[in-house]
């Protein structure tokens, strides 16, 4: 399982501002607002798009 914090996360045509996404394999398990630092969370500055694939979730950084 991995966690990603970004200024903006786009997933299934919804936009989450300053949020943490929890990804398990090829599923986005949870997206919630950032309220406290959590260990093992990767920060990506800017906007990202999460795209589920067969074996993984692709993280696309928007320019």
N, CA, C and O atoms as a printed pandas DataFrame, in Angstrom:
     atom_number atom_name residue_name chain_id  residue_number  x_coord  y_coord  z_coord
0              1         N          UNK        A               1    0.850   -1.168    0.000
1              2        CA          UNK        A               1    0.000    0.000    0.000
2              3         C          UNK        A               1    0.898    1.233    0.000
3              4         O          UNK        A               1    1.944    1.256    0.649
4              5         N          UNK        A               2    0.472    2.255   -0.737
5              6        CA          UNK        A               2    1.254    3.496   -0.771
6              7         C          UNK        A               2    0.318    4.693   -0.652
7              8         O          UNK        A               2   -0.857    4.619   -1.011
8              9         N          UNK        A               3    0.860    5.798   -0.140
9             10        CA          UNK        A               3    0.093    7.030    0.029
10            11         C          UNK        A               3    0.802    8.159   -0.706
11            12         O          UNK        A               3    2.027    8.273   -0.687
12            13         N          UNK        A               4   -0.013    8.992   -1.354
13            14        CA          UNK        A               4    0.524   10.117   -2.111
14            15         C          UNK        A               4   -0.246   11.375   -1.720
15            16         O          UNK        A               4   -1.477   11.396   -1.721
16            17         N          UNK        A               5    0.503   12.413   -1.389
17            18        CA          UNK        A               5   -0.059   13.727   -1.076
18            19         C          UNK        A               5    0.252   14.648   -2.242
19            20         O          UNK        A               5    1.384   14.684   -2.724
20            21         N          UNK        A               6   -0.745   15.392   -2.695
21            22        CA          UNK        A               6   -0.530   16.349   -3.784
22            23         C          UNK        A               6   -1.408   17.574   -3.564
23            24         O          UNK        A               6   -2.426   17.523   -2.874
24            25         N          UNK        A               7   -0.977   18.684   -4.180
25            26        CA          UNK        A               7   -1.787   19.907   -4.098
26            27         C          UNK        A               7   -3.177   19.661   -4.678
27            28         O          UNK        A               7   -4.178   20.130   -4.136
28            29         N          UNK        A               8   -3.226   18.917   -5.792
29            30        CA          UNK        A               8   -4.496   18.617   -6.435
30            31         C          UNK        A               8   -4.420   17.211   -7.015
31            32         O          UNK        A               8   -3.466   16.874   -7.715
32            33         N          UNK        A               9   -5.446   16.379   -6.716
33            34        CA          UNK        A               9   -5.532   15.023   -7.244
34            35         C          UNK        A               9   -6.801   14.929   -8.078
35            36         O          UNK        A               9   -7.884   15.297   -7.622
36            37         N          UNK        A              10   -6.658   14.436   -9.298
37            38        CA          UNK        A              10   -7.820   14.208  -10.164
38            39         C          UNK        A              10   -8.004   12.697  -10.274
39            40         O          UNK        A              10   -7.086   11.974  -10.659
40            41         N          UNK        A              11   -9.210   12.233   -9.930
41            42        CA          UNK        A              11   -9.509   10.800   -9.985
42            43         C          UNK        A              11  -10.983   10.631  -10.315
43            44         O          UNK        A              11  -11.849   11.183   -9.635
44            45         N          UNK        A              12  -11.265    9.861  -11.367
45            46        CA          UNK        A              12  -12.641    9.621  -11.822
46            47         C          UNK        A              12  -13.414   10.932  -11.996
47            48         O          UNK        A              12  -14.548   11.062  -11.535
48            49         N          UNK        A              13  -12.792   11.885  -12.658
49            50        CA          UNK        A              13  -13.391   13.188  -12.980
50            51         C          UNK        A              13  -13.757   14.033  -11.760
51            52         O          UNK        A              13  -14.528   14.986  -11.877
52            53         N          UNK        A              14  -13.211   13.692  -10.594
53            54        CA          UNK        A              14  -13.374   14.534   -9.414
54            55         C          UNK        A              14  -12.036   15.140   -9.066
55            56         O          UNK        A              14  -10.990   14.530   -9.289
56            57         N          UNK        A              15  -12.068   16.345   -8.516
57            58        CA          UNK        A              15  -10.843   17.048   -8.143
58            59         C          UNK        A              15  -10.805   17.179   -6.624
59            60         O          UNK        A              15  -11.753   17.653   -5.997
60            61         N          UNK        A              16   -9.683   16.747   -6.053
61            62        CA          UNK        A              16   -9.468   16.815   -4.609
62            63         C          UNK        A              16   -8.296   17.766   -4.370
63            64         O          UNK        A              16   -7.209   17.561   -4.910
64            65         N          UNK        A              17   -8.512   18.794   -3.572
65            66        CA          UNK        A              17   -7.484   19.787   -3.299
66            67         C          UNK        A              17   -6.761   19.443   -2.001
67            68         O          UNK        A              17   -7.385   19.129   -0.987
68            69         N          UNK        A              18   -5.421   19.509   -2.054
69            70        CA          UNK        A              18   -4.559   19.211   -0.908
70            71         C          UNK        A              18   -5.041   17.940   -0.215
71            72         O          UNK        A              18   -5.528   17.973    0.915
72            73         N          UNK        A              19   -4.892   16.814   -0.924
73            74        CA          UNK        A              19   -5.451   15.547   -0.465
74            75         C          UNK        A              19   -4.402   14.443   -0.474
75            76         O          UNK        A              19   -3.357   14.549   -1.115
76            77         N          UNK        A              20   -4.717   13.379    0.260
77            78        CA          UNK        A              20   -3.868   12.189    0.330
78            79         C          UNK        A              20   -4.640   11.028   -0.284
79            80         O          UNK        A              20   -5.767   10.737    0.118
80            81         N          UNK        A              21   -4.022   10.365   -1.264
81            82        CA          UNK        A              21   -4.622    9.180   -1.887
82            83         C          UNK        A              21   -3.911    7.945   -1.362
83            84         O          UNK        A              21   -2.683    7.906   -1.290
84            85         N          UNK        A              22   -4.682    6.949   -1.001
85            86        CA          UNK        A              22   -4.134    5.651   -0.587
86            87         C          UNK        A              22   -4.394    4.669   -1.721
87            88         O          UNK        A              22   -5.531    4.486   -2.155
88            89         N          UNK        A              23   -3.314    4.037   -2.197
89            90        CA          UNK        A              23   -3.383    3.146   -3.350
90            91         C          UNK        A              23   -2.937    1.757   -2.912
91            92         O          UNK        A              23   -1.890    1.602   -2.283
92            93         N          UNK        A              24   -3.733    0.758   -3.245
93            94        CA          UNK        A              24   -3.400   -0.633   -2.941
94            95         C          UNK        A              24   -3.470   -1.422   -4.244
95            96         O          UNK        A              24   -4.557   -1.695   -4.753
96            97         N          UNK        A              25   -2.315   -1.785   -4.777
97            98        CA          UNK        A              25   -2.277   -2.509   -6.053
98            99         C          UNK        A              25   -2.809   -1.654   -7.191
99           100         O          UNK        A              25   -2.230   -0.617   -7.516
100          101         N          UNK        A              26   -3.908   -2.083   -7.796
101          102        CA          UNK        A              26   -4.479   -1.325   -8.906
102          103         C          UNK        A              26   -5.768   -0.607   -8.494
103          104         O          UNK        A              26   -6.598   -0.286   -9.345
104          105         N          UNK        A              27   -5.938   -0.355   -7.192
105          106        CA          UNK        A              27   -7.129    0.335   -6.701
106          107         C          UNK        A              27   -6.765    1.556   -5.871
107          108         O          UNK        A              27   -5.815    1.540   -5.087
108          109         N          UNK        A              28   -7.533    2.599   -6.060
109          110        CA          UNK        A              28   -7.448    3.757   -5.173
110          111         C          UNK        A              28   -8.424    3.458   -4.038
111          112         O          UNK        A              28   -9.639    3.460   -4.234
112          113         N          UNK        A              29   -7.883    3.204   -2.856
113          114        CA          UNK        A              29   -8.687    2.774   -1.717
114          115         C          UNK        A              29   -9.391    3.951   -1.055
115          116         O          UNK        A              29  -10.534    3.835   -0.613
116          117         N          UNK        A              30   -8.695    5.094   -0.991
117          118        CA          UNK        A              30   -9.231    6.226   -0.248
118          119         C          UNK        A              30   -8.573    7.515   -0.722
119          120         O          UNK        A              30   -7.391    7.529   -1.064
120          121         N          UNK        A              31   -9.343    8.592   -0.738
121          122        CA          UNK        A              31   -8.799    9.936   -0.950
122          123         C          UNK        A              31   -9.448   10.821    0.102
123          124         O          UNK        A              31  -10.672   10.925    0.186
124          125         N          UNK        A              32   -8.603   11.452    0.897
125          126        CA          UNK        A              32   -9.150   12.309    1.953
126          127         C          UNK        A              32   -8.328   13.596    2.066
127          128         O          UNK        A              32   -7.169   13.636    1.654
128          129         N          UNK        A              33   -8.927   14.629    2.617
129          130        CA          UNK        A              33   -8.196   15.889    2.781
130          131         C          UNK        A              33   -6.974   15.700    3.677
131          132         O          UNK        A              33   -7.004   14.917    4.626
132          133         N          UNK        A              34   -5.918   16.414    3.371
133          134        CA          UNK        A              34   -4.707   16.389    4.183
134          135         C          UNK        A              34   -4.972   17.170    5.459
135          136         O          UNK        A              34   -5.338   18.344    5.415
136          137         N          UNK        A              35   -4.783   16.502    6.606
137          138        CA          UNK        A              35   -4.960   17.219    7.871
138          139         C          UNK        A              35   -3.788   17.027    8.831
139          140         O          UNK        A              35   -3.619   17.809    9.767
140          141         N          UNK        A              36   -2.979   15.992    8.604
141          142        CA          UNK        A              36   -1.779   15.812    9.415
142          143         C          UNK        A              36   -0.790   14.949    8.644
143          144         O          UNK        A              36   -1.169   14.148    7.790
144          145         N          UNK        A              37    0.480   15.132    8.966
145          146        CA          UNK        A              37    1.508   14.352    8.283
146          147         C          UNK        A              37    1.409   12.888    8.688
147          148         O          UNK        A              37    1.170   12.554    9.848
148          149         N          UNK        A              38    1.599   12.031    7.700
149          150        CA          UNK        A              38    1.559   10.588    7.911
150          151         C          UNK        A              38    2.849    9.993    7.368
151          152         O          UNK        A              38    3.304   10.372    6.288
152          153         N          UNK        A              39    3.434    9.073    8.102
153          154        CA          UNK        A              39    4.688    8.475    7.642
154          155         C          UNK        A              39    4.473    7.714    6.334
155          156         O          UNK        A              39    3.374    7.250    6.030
156          157         N          UNK        A              40    5.559    7.603    5.577
157          158        CA          UNK        A              40    5.565    6.866    4.307
158          159         C          UNK        A              40    4.612    7.455    3.262
159          160         O          UNK        A              40    4.072    6.729    2.427
160          161         N          UNK        A              41    4.414    8.759    3.315
161          162        CA          UNK        A              41    3.582    9.431    2.314
162          163         C          UNK        A              41    4.489   10.234    1.399
163          164         O          UNK        A              41    5.305   11.029    1.864
164          165         N          UNK        A              42    4.346   10.026    0.102
165          166        CA          UNK        A              42    5.147   10.738   -0.896
166          167         C          UNK        A              42    4.406   12.012   -1.286
167          168         O          UNK        A              42    3.212   11.977   -1.584
168          169         N          UNK        A              43    5.124   13.144   -1.283
169          170        CA          UNK        A              43    4.522   14.410   -1.699
170          171         C          UNK        A              43    4.895   14.705   -3.143
171          172         O          UNK        A              43    6.066   14.650   -3.518
172          173         N          UNK        A              44    3.885   15.021   -3.951
173          174        CA          UNK        A              44    4.105   15.435   -5.335
174          175         C          UNK        A              44    3.522   16.837   -5.475
175          176         O          UNK        A              44    2.316   17.033   -5.330
176          177         N          UNK        A              45    4.372   17.793   -5.755
177          178        CA          UNK        A              45    3.943   19.181   -5.891
178          179         C          UNK        A              45    3.141   19.360   -7.182
179          180         O          UNK        A              45    3.526   18.862   -8.240
180          181         N          UNK        A              46    2.041   20.066   -7.079
181          182        CA          UNK        A              46    1.237   20.352   -8.264
182          183         C          UNK        A              46    0.019   19.456   -8.373
183          184         O          UNK        A              46   -0.547   19.015   -7.373
184          185         N          UNK        A              47   -0.375   19.195   -9.625
185          186        CA          UNK        A              47   -1.581   18.428   -9.919
186          187         C          UNK        A              47   -1.206   17.072  -10.502
187          188         O          UNK        A              47   -0.354   16.973  -11.385
188          189         N          UNK        A              48   -1.865   16.020   -9.986
189          190        CA          UNK        A              48   -1.655   14.682  -10.529
190          191         C          UNK        A              48   -3.000   14.074  -10.914
191          192         O          UNK        A              48   -4.047   14.449  -10.387
192          193         N          UNK        A              49   -2.944   13.136  -11.839
193          194        CA          UNK        A              49   -4.126   12.380  -12.246
194          195         C          UNK        A              49   -3.842   10.909  -11.942
195          196         O          UNK        A              49   -2.783   10.392  -12.299
196          197         N          UNK        A              50   -4.783   10.239  -11.288
197          198        CA          UNK        A              50   -4.645    8.823  -10.977
198          199         C          UNK        A              50   -5.472    8.021  -11.972
199          200         O          UNK        A              50   -6.677    8.233  -12.106
200          201         N          UNK        A              51   -4.813    7.094  -12.673
201          202        CA          UNK        A              51   -5.469    6.304  -13.708
202          203         C          UNK        A              51   -5.267    4.821  -13.399
203          204         O          UNK        A              51   -4.149    4.319  -13.513
204          205         N          UNK        A              52   -6.342    4.103  -13.004
205          206        CA          UNK        A              52   -6.211    2.668  -12.724
206          207         C          UNK        A              52   -5.858    1.897  -13.998
207          208         O          UNK        A              52   -6.430    2.141  -15.060
208          209         N          UNK        A              53   -4.926    0.980  -13.879
209          210        CA          UNK        A              53   -4.524    0.078  -14.961
210          211         C          UNK        A              53   -4.745   -1.350  -14.468
211          212         O          UNK        A              53   -5.218   -1.552  -13.350
212          213         N          UNK        A              54   -4.411   -2.328  -15.283
213          214        CA          UNK        A              54   -4.623   -3.731  -14.907
214          215         C          UNK        A              54   -3.885   -4.125  -13.631
215          216         O          UNK        A              54   -4.463   -4.782  -12.766
216          217         N          UNK        A              55   -2.627   -3.738  -13.502
217          218        CA          UNK        A              55   -1.820   -4.171  -12.368
218          219         C          UNK        A              55   -1.373   -3.054  -11.445
219          220         O          UNK        A              55   -0.691   -3.316  -10.454
220          221         N          UNK        A              56   -1.740   -1.807  -11.745
221          222        CA          UNK        A              56   -1.212   -0.687  -10.984
222          223         C          UNK        A              56   -2.100    0.530  -11.200
223          224         O          UNK        A              56   -3.020    0.508  -12.017
224          225         N          UNK        A              57   -1.813    1.578  -10.464
225          226        CA          UNK        A              57   -2.452    2.878  -10.694
226          227         C          UNK        A              57   -1.374    3.795  -11.241
227          228         O          UNK        A              57   -0.369    4.050  -10.577
228          229         N          UNK        A              58   -1.586    4.290  -12.453
229          230        CA          UNK        A              58   -0.623    5.191  -13.067
230          231         C          UNK        A              58   -0.817    6.589  -12.496
231          232         O          UNK        A              58   -1.943    7.071  -12.373
232          233         N          UNK        A              59    0.284    7.230  -12.153
233          234        CA          UNK        A              59    0.251    8.594  -11.618
234          235         C          UNK        A              59    0.807    9.499  -12.715
235          236         O          UNK        A              59    1.979    9.413  -13.080
236          237         N          UNK        A              60   -0.059   10.364  -13.228
237          238        CA          UNK        A              60    0.333   11.267  -14.310
238          239         C          UNK        A              60    0.422   12.667  -13.737
239          240         O          UNK        A              60   -0.558   13.182  -13.199
240          241         N          UNK        A              61    1.579   13.283  -13.847
241          242        CA          UNK        A              61    1.785   14.662  -13.368
242          243         C          UNK        A              61    1.335   15.610  -14.449
243          244         O          UNK        A              61    1.857   15.572  -15.563
244          245         N          UNK        A              62    0.369   16.464  -14.141
245          246        CA          UNK        A              62   -0.092   17.470  -15.094
246          247         C          UNK        A              62    0.847   18.663  -15.071
247          248         O          UNK        A              62    1.317   19.067  -14.007
248          249         N          UNK        A              63    1.122   19.224  -16.228
249          250        CA          UNK        A              63    2.030   20.387  -16.274
250          251         C          UNK        A              63    1.409   21.630  -15.647
251          252         O          UNK        A              63    2.044   22.685  -15.608
